[in-house]
Short mmCIF file of C-alpha atoms and ligand atoms in Angstrom, two decimals:
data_model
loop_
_atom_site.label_atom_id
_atom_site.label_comp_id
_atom_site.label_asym_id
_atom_site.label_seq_id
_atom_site.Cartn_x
_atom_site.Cartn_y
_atom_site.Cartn_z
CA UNK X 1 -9.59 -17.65 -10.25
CA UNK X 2 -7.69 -18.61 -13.30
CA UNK X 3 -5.83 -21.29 -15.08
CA UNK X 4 -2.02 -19.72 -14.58
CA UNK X 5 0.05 -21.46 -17.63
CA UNK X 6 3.53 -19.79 -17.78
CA UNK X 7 4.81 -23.06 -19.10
CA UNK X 8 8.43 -21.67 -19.97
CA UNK X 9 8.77 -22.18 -16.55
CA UNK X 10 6.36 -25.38 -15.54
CA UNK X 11 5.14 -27.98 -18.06
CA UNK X 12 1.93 -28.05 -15.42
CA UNK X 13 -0.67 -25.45 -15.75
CA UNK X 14 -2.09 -24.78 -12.09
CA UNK X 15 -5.74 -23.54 -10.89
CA UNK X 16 -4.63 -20.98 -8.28
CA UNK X 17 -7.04 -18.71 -6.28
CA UNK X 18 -10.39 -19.38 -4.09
CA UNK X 19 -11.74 -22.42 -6.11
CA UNK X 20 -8.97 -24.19 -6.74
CA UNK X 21 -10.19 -27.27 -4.54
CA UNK X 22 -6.61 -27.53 -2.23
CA UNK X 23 -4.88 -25.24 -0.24
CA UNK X 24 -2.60 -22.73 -2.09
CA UNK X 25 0.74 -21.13 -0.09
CA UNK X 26 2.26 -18.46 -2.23
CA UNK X 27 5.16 -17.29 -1.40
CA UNK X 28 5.35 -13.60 -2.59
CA UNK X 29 8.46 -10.84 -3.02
CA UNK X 30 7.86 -7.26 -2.51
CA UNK X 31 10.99 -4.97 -3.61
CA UNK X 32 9.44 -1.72 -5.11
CA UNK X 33 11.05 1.22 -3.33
CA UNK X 34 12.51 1.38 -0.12
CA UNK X 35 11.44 -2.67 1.82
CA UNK X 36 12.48 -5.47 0.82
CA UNK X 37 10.18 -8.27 1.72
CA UNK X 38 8.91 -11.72 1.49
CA UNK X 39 6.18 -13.49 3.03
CA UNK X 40 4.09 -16.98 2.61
CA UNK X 41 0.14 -16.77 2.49
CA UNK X 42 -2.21 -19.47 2.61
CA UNK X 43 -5.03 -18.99 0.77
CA UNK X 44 -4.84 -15.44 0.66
CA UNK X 45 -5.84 -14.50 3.91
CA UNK X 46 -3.89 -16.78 6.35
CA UNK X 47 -0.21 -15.57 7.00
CA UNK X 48 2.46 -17.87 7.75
CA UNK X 49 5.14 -15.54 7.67
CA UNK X 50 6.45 -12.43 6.82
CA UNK X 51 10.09 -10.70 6.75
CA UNK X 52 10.55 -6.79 6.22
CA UNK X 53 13.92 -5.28 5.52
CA UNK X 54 13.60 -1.83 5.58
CA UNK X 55 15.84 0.65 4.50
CA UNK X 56 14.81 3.60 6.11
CA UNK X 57 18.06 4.17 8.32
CA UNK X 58 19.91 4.44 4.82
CA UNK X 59 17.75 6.93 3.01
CA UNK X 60 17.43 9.12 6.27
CA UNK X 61 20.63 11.03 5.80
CA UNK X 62 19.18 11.78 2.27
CA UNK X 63 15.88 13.09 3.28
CA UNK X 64 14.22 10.91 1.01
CA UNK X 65 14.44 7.61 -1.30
CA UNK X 66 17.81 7.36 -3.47
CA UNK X 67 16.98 4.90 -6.27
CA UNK X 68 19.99 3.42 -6.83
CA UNK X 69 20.91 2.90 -3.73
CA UNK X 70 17.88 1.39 -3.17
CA UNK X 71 18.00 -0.94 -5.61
CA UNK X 72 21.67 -2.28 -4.46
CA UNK X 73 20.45 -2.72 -0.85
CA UNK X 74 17.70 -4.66 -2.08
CA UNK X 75 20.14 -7.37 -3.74
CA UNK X 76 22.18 -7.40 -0.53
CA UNK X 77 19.34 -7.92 1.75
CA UNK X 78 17.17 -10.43 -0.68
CA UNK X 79 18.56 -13.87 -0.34
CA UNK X 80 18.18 -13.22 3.57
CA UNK X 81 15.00 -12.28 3.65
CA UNK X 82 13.50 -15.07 1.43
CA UNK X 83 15.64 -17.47 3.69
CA UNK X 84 14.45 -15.97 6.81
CA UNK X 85 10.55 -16.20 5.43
CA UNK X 86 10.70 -20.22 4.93
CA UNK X 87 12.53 -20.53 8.37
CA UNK X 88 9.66 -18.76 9.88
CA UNK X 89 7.05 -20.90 8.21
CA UNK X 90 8.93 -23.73 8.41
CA UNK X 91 8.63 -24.58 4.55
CA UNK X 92 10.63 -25.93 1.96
CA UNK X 93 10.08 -24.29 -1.49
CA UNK X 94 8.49 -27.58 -2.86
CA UNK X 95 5.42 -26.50 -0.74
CA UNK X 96 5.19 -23.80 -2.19
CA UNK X 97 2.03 -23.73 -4.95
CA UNK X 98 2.70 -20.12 -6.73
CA UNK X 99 6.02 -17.83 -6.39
CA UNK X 100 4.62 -14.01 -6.92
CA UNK X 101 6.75 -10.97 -7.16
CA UNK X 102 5.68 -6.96 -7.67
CA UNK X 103 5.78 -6.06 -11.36
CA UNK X 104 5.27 -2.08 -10.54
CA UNK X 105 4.46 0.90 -10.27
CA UNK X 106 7.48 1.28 -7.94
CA UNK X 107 11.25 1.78 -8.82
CA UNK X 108 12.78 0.07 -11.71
CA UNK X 109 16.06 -1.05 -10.29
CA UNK X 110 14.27 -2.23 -7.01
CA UNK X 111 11.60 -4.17 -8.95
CA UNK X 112 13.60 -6.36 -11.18
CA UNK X 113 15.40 -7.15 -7.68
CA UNK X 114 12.24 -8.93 -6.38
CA UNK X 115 11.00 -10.10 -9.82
CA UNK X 116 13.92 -11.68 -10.79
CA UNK X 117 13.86 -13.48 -7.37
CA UNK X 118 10.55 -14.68 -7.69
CA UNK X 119 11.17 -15.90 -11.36
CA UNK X 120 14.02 -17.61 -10.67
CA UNK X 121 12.28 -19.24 -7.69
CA UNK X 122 9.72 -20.36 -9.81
CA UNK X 123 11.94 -21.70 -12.15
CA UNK X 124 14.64 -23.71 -9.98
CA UNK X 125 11.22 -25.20 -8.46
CA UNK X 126 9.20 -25.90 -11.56
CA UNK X 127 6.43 -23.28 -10.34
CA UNK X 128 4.13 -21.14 -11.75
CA UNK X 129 4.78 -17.01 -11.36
CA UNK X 130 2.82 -14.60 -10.48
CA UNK X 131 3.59 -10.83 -11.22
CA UNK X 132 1.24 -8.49 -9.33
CA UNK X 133 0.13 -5.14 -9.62
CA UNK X 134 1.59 -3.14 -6.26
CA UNK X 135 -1.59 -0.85 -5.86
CA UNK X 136 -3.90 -3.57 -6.02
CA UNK X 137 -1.34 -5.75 -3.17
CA UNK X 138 -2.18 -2.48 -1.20
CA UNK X 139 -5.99 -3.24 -1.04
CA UNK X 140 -5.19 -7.10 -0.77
CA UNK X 141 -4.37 -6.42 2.34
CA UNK X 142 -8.01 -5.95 3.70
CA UNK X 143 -8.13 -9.98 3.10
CA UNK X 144 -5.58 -10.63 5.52
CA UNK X 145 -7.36 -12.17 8.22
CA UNK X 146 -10.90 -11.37 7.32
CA UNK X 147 -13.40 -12.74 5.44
CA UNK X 148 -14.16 -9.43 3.65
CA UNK X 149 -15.71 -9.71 0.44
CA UNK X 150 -16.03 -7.55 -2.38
CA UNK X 151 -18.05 -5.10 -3.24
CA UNK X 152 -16.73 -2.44 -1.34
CA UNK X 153 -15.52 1.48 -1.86
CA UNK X 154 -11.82 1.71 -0.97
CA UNK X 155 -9.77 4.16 -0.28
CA UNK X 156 -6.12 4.10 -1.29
CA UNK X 157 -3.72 6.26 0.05
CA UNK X 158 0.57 5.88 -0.10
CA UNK X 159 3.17 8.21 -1.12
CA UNK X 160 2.63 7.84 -4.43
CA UNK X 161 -0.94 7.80 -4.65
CA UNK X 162 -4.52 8.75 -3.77
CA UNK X 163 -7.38 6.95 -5.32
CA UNK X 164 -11.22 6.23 -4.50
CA UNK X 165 -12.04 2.80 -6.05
CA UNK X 166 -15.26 1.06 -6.68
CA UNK X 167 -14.56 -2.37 -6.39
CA UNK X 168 -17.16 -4.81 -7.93
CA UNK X 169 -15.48 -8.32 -7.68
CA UNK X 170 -11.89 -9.45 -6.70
CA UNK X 171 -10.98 -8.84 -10.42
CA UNK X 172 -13.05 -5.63 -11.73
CA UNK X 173 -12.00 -2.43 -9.70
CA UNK X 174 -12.98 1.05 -11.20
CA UNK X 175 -11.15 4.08 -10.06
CA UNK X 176 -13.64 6.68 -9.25
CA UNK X 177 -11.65 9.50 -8.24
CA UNK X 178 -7.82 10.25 -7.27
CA UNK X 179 -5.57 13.28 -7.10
CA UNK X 180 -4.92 15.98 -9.71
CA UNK X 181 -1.38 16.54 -7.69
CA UNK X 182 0.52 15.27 -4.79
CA UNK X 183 -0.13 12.51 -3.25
CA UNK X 184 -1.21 12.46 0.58
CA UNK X 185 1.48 10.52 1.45
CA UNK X 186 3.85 12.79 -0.72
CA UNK X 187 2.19 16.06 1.00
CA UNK X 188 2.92 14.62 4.28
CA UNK X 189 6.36 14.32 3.60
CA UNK X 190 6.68 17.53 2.09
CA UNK X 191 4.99 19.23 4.80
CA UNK X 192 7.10 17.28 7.03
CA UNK X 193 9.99 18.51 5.80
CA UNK X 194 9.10 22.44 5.62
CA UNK X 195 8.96 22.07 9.27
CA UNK X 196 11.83 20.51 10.06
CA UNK X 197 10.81 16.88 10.46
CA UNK X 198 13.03 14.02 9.85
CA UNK X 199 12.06 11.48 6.83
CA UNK X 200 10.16 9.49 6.50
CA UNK X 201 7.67 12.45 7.27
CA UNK X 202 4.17 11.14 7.63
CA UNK X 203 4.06 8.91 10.98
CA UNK X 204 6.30 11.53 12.60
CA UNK X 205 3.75 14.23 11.86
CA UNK X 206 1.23 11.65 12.64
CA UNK X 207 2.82 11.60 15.83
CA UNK X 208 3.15 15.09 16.84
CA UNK X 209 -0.08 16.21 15.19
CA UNK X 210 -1.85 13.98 18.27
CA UNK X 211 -0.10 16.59 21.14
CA UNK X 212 -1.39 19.79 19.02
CA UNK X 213 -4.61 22.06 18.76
CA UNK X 214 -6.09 20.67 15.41
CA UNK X 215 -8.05 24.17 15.16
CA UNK X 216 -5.28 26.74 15.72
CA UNK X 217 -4.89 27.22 12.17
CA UNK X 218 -7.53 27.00 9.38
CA UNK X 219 -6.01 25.61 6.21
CA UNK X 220 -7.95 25.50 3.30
CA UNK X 221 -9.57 22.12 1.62
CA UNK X 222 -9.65 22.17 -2.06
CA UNK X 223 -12.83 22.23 -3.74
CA UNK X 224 -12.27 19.68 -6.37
CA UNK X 225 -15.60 18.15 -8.32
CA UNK X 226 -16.05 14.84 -8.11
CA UNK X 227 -14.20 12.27 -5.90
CA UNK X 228 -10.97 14.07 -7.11
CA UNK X 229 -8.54 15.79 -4.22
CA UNK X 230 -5.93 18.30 -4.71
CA UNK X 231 -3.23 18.49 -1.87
CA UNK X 232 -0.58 21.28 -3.30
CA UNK X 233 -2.56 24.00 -2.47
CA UNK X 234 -2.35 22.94 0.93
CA UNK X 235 1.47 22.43 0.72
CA UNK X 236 1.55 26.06 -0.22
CA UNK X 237 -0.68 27.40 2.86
CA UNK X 238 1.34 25.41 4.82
CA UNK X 239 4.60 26.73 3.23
CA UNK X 240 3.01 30.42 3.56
CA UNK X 241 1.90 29.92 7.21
CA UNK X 242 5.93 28.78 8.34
CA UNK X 243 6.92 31.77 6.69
CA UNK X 244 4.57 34.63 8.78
CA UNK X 245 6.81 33.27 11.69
CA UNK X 246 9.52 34.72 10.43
CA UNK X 247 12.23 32.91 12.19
CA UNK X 248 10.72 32.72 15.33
CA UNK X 249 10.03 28.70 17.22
CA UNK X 250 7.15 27.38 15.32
CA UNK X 251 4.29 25.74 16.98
CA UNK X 252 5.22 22.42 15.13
CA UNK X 253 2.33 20.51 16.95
CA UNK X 254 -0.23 23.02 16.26
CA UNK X 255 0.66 22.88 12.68
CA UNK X 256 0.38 19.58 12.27
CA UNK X 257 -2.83 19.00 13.94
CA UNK X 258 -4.37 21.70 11.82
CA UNK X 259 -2.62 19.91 8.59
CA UNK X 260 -3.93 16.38 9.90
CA UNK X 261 -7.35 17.71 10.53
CA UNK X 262 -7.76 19.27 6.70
CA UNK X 263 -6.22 16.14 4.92
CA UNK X 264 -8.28 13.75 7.18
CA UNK X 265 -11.56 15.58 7.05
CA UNK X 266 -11.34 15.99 3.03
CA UNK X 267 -10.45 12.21 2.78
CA UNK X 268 -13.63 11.24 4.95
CA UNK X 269 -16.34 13.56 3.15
CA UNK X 270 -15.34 12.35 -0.43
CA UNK X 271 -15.41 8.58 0.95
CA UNK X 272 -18.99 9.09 2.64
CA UNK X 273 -20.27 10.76 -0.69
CA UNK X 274 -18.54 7.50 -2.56
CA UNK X 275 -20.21 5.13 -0.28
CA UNK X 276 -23.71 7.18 -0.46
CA UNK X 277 -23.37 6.79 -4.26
CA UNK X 278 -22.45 3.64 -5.10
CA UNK X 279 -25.23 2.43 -1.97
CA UNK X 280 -22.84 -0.13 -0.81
CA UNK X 281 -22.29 -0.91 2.84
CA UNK X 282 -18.48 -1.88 3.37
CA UNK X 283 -15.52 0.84 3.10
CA UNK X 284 -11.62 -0.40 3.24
CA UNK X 285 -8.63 1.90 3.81
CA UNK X 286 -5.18 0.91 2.33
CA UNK X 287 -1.60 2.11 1.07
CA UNK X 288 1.12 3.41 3.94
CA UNK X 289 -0.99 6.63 4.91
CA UNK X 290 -3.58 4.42 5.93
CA UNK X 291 -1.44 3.46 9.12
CA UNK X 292 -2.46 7.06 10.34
CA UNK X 293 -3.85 7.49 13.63
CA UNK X 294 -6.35 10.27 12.49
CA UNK X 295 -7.41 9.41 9.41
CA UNK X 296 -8.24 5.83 10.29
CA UNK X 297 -10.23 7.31 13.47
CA UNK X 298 -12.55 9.47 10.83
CA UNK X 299 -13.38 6.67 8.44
CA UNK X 300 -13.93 4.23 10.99
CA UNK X 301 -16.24 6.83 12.75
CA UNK X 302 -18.32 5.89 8.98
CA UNK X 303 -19.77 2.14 11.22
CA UNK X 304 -21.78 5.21 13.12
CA UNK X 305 -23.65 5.37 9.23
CA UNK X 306 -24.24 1.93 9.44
CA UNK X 307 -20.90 0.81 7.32
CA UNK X 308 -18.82 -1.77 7.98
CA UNK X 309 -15.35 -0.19 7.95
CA UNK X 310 -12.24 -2.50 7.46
CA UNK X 311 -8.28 -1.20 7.34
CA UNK X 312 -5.10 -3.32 7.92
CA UNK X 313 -2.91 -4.12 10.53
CA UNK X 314 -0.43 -0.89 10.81
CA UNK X 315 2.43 -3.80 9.59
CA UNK X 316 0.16 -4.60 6.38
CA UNK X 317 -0.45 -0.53 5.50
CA UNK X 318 3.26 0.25 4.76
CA UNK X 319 4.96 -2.03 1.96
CA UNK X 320 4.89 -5.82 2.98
CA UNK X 321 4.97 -8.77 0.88
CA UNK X 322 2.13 -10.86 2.80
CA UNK X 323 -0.35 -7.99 1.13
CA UNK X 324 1.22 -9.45 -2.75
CA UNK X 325 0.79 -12.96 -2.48
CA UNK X 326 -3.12 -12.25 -1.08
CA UNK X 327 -3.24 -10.28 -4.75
CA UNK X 328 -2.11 -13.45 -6.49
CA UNK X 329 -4.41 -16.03 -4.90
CA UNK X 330 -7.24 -13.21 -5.45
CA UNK X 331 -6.62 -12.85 -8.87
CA UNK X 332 -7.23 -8.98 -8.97
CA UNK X 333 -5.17 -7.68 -12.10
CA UNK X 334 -2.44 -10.18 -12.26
CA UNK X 335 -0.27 -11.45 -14.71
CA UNK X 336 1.08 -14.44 -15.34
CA UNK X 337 3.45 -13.69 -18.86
CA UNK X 338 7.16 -14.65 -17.49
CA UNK X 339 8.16 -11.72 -20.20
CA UNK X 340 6.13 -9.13 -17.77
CA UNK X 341 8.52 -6.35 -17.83
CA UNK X 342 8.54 -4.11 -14.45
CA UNK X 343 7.21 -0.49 -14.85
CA UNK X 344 7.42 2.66 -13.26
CA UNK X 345 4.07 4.43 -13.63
CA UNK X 346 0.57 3.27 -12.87
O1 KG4 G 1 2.40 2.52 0.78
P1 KG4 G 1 3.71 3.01 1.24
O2 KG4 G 1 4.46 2.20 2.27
O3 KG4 G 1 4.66 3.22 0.01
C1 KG4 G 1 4.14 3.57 -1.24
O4 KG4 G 1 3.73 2.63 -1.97
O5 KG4 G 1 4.10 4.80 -1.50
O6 KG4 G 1 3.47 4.50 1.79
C2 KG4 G 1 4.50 5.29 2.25
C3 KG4 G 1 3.92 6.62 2.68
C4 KG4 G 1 4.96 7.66 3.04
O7 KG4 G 1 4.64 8.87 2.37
C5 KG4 G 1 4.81 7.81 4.56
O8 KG4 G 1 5.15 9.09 5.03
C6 KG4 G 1 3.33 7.54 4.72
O9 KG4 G 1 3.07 6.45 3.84
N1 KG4 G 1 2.93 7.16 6.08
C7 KG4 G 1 2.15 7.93 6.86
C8 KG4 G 1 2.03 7.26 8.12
N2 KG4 G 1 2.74 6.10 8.06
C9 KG4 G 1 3.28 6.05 6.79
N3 KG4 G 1 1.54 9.11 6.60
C10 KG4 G 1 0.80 9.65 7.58
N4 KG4 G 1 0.64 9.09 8.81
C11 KG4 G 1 1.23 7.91 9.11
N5 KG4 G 1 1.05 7.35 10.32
ZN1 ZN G 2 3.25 0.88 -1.30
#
């Protein structure tokens, strides 16, 4: 908990965050590539509502995220979407304790959609801001409707990343381990779309991976040291296996069982040799991949070890906003300078 004191835009500092003695309702903004979102938390774990726009059906045609375009449908959709969140909560903004928006990593013309929302909020209303780091919303998420505490080894996967983090306290969060290439989320979507599937890859393969042999084709998992993975190699033998059939129908099921079963099997082994290490007994999953059916069946199989195993509601694993304004009342790496600028890169 901290002191937040952005007084350009309230002359009153406010204690937000777990021992702050009343109840806190943040209302947070979520705009960093392809949903825009808002949602109001109480106390960081209690939802009261929550409104996703998604633009999928625009960046279909594409085959993938067009920044710019994203960016514009984010300021047509915004003012709706906040609207529709205090309808649904049945709130007036002068309720509202804390107005929290994602600062990055994420696109830059879709972030300063949000931000600028939720500084402007927080100015109008003589509130304090919040700006909050999207990776750390992603784990956040574990404290939506739980009473998980830290520490705990997490595992974060989305389409832009793949970390293993040791996290001490709500605010101190080492990263142990992450991926020397793609993403698992990006080699979904790549893999997806070498055979054929529409985007956004991952819960399709998800999907069709469940009707397929998950042994008909051995792929190879990287032997990377440490609690580092490596997914392009994988890609490749993927990429390589499509091409023996020369043309003819593909056994699209078989493939992605057999793709679902490497990724998912790597992912568990370098989480169990996390937990072993670090000795402690609770394991989170997080990020958009974390939604998949396979991968959430393997760590969970972990509370056979004797761990306590915790992952989101599918609705809180892709981007949401209820998952941000959890990071602000948590205080885990936030920032409260009004001058935060957004940015692209973790
Ligand atoms: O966290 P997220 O919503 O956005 C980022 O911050 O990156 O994650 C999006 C990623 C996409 O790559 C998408 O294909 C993947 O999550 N994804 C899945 C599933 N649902 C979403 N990947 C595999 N299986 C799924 N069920
Ligand atoms: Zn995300």
């Amino acid at each position: 908990m901290k002191m937040i004191k952005n007084t350009l835009f309230t002359k009153t500092p406010v204690l937000i965050g777990p021992q702050s003695g009343y109840d806190n309702y943040i209302m947070a903004i979520e705009s960093s590539c392809d949903e825009t979102a808002c949602a109001i938390v109480k106390n960081g774990r209690q939802v009261i509502s929550n409104v996703v726009a998604s633009q999928i059906k625009t960046h279909e045609k594409y085959g993938g995220v067009i920044p710019e375009i994203a960016a514009r449908e984010h300021l047509e959709a915004i003012n709706a979407v906040i609207e529709e969140a205090f309808k649904q909560a049945n709130m007036n903004p002068e309720q509202i304790s804390a107005f929290a928006g994602t600062v990055g990593p994420g696109l830059v013309g879709c972030l300063l959609v949000g931000l600028n929302a939720a500084k402007t909020l927080a100015l109008v209303y003589d509130k304090v801001f919040i700006g909050v780091n999207h990776l750390n919303a992603h784990l956040c998420a574990n404290y939506i409707d739980t009473d998980l505490k830290p520490p705990y080894i997490a595992l974060l996967i989305s389409g832009g990343h793949t970390q293993i983090i040791d996290v001490k306290s709500y605010s101190e969060q080492t990263i142990i381990g992450e991926t020397i290439d793609d993403a698992v989320g990006e080699a979904y979507d790549k893999v997806a779309r070498l055979i054929g599937l529409p985007y956004p890859g991952g819960p399709v393969l998800d999907k069709l991976a469940n009707e397929g042999n998950p042994f008909a084709f051995q792929l190879p998992e990287a032997k990377v040291d440490g609690y580092n993975f490596s997914f392009s190699g994988l890609k490749t033998a993927v990429l390589r296996l499509v091409k023996s059939f020369d043309g003819d129908t593909l056994p699209v099921n078989d493939i992605c069982a057999s793709f679902q079963q490497c990724v998912s099997s790597t992912l568990y082994k370098k989480v169990k040799k996390a937990l072993e290490k670090s000795g402690y007994k609770q394991v989170v999953i997080a990020g958009g991949v974390a939604a998949n059916s396979e991968i959430r069946k393997k760590i969970f199989s972990l509370e056979n070890n004797g761990y306590k195993v915790n992952a989101p509601l599918m609705k809180y694993c892709t981007d949401n906003a209820a998952m941000v304004a959890s990071c602000a009342y948590f205080n885990t790496n936030t920032f409260d300078d009004v001058n935060m600028e957004v940015f692209s890169r973790a």
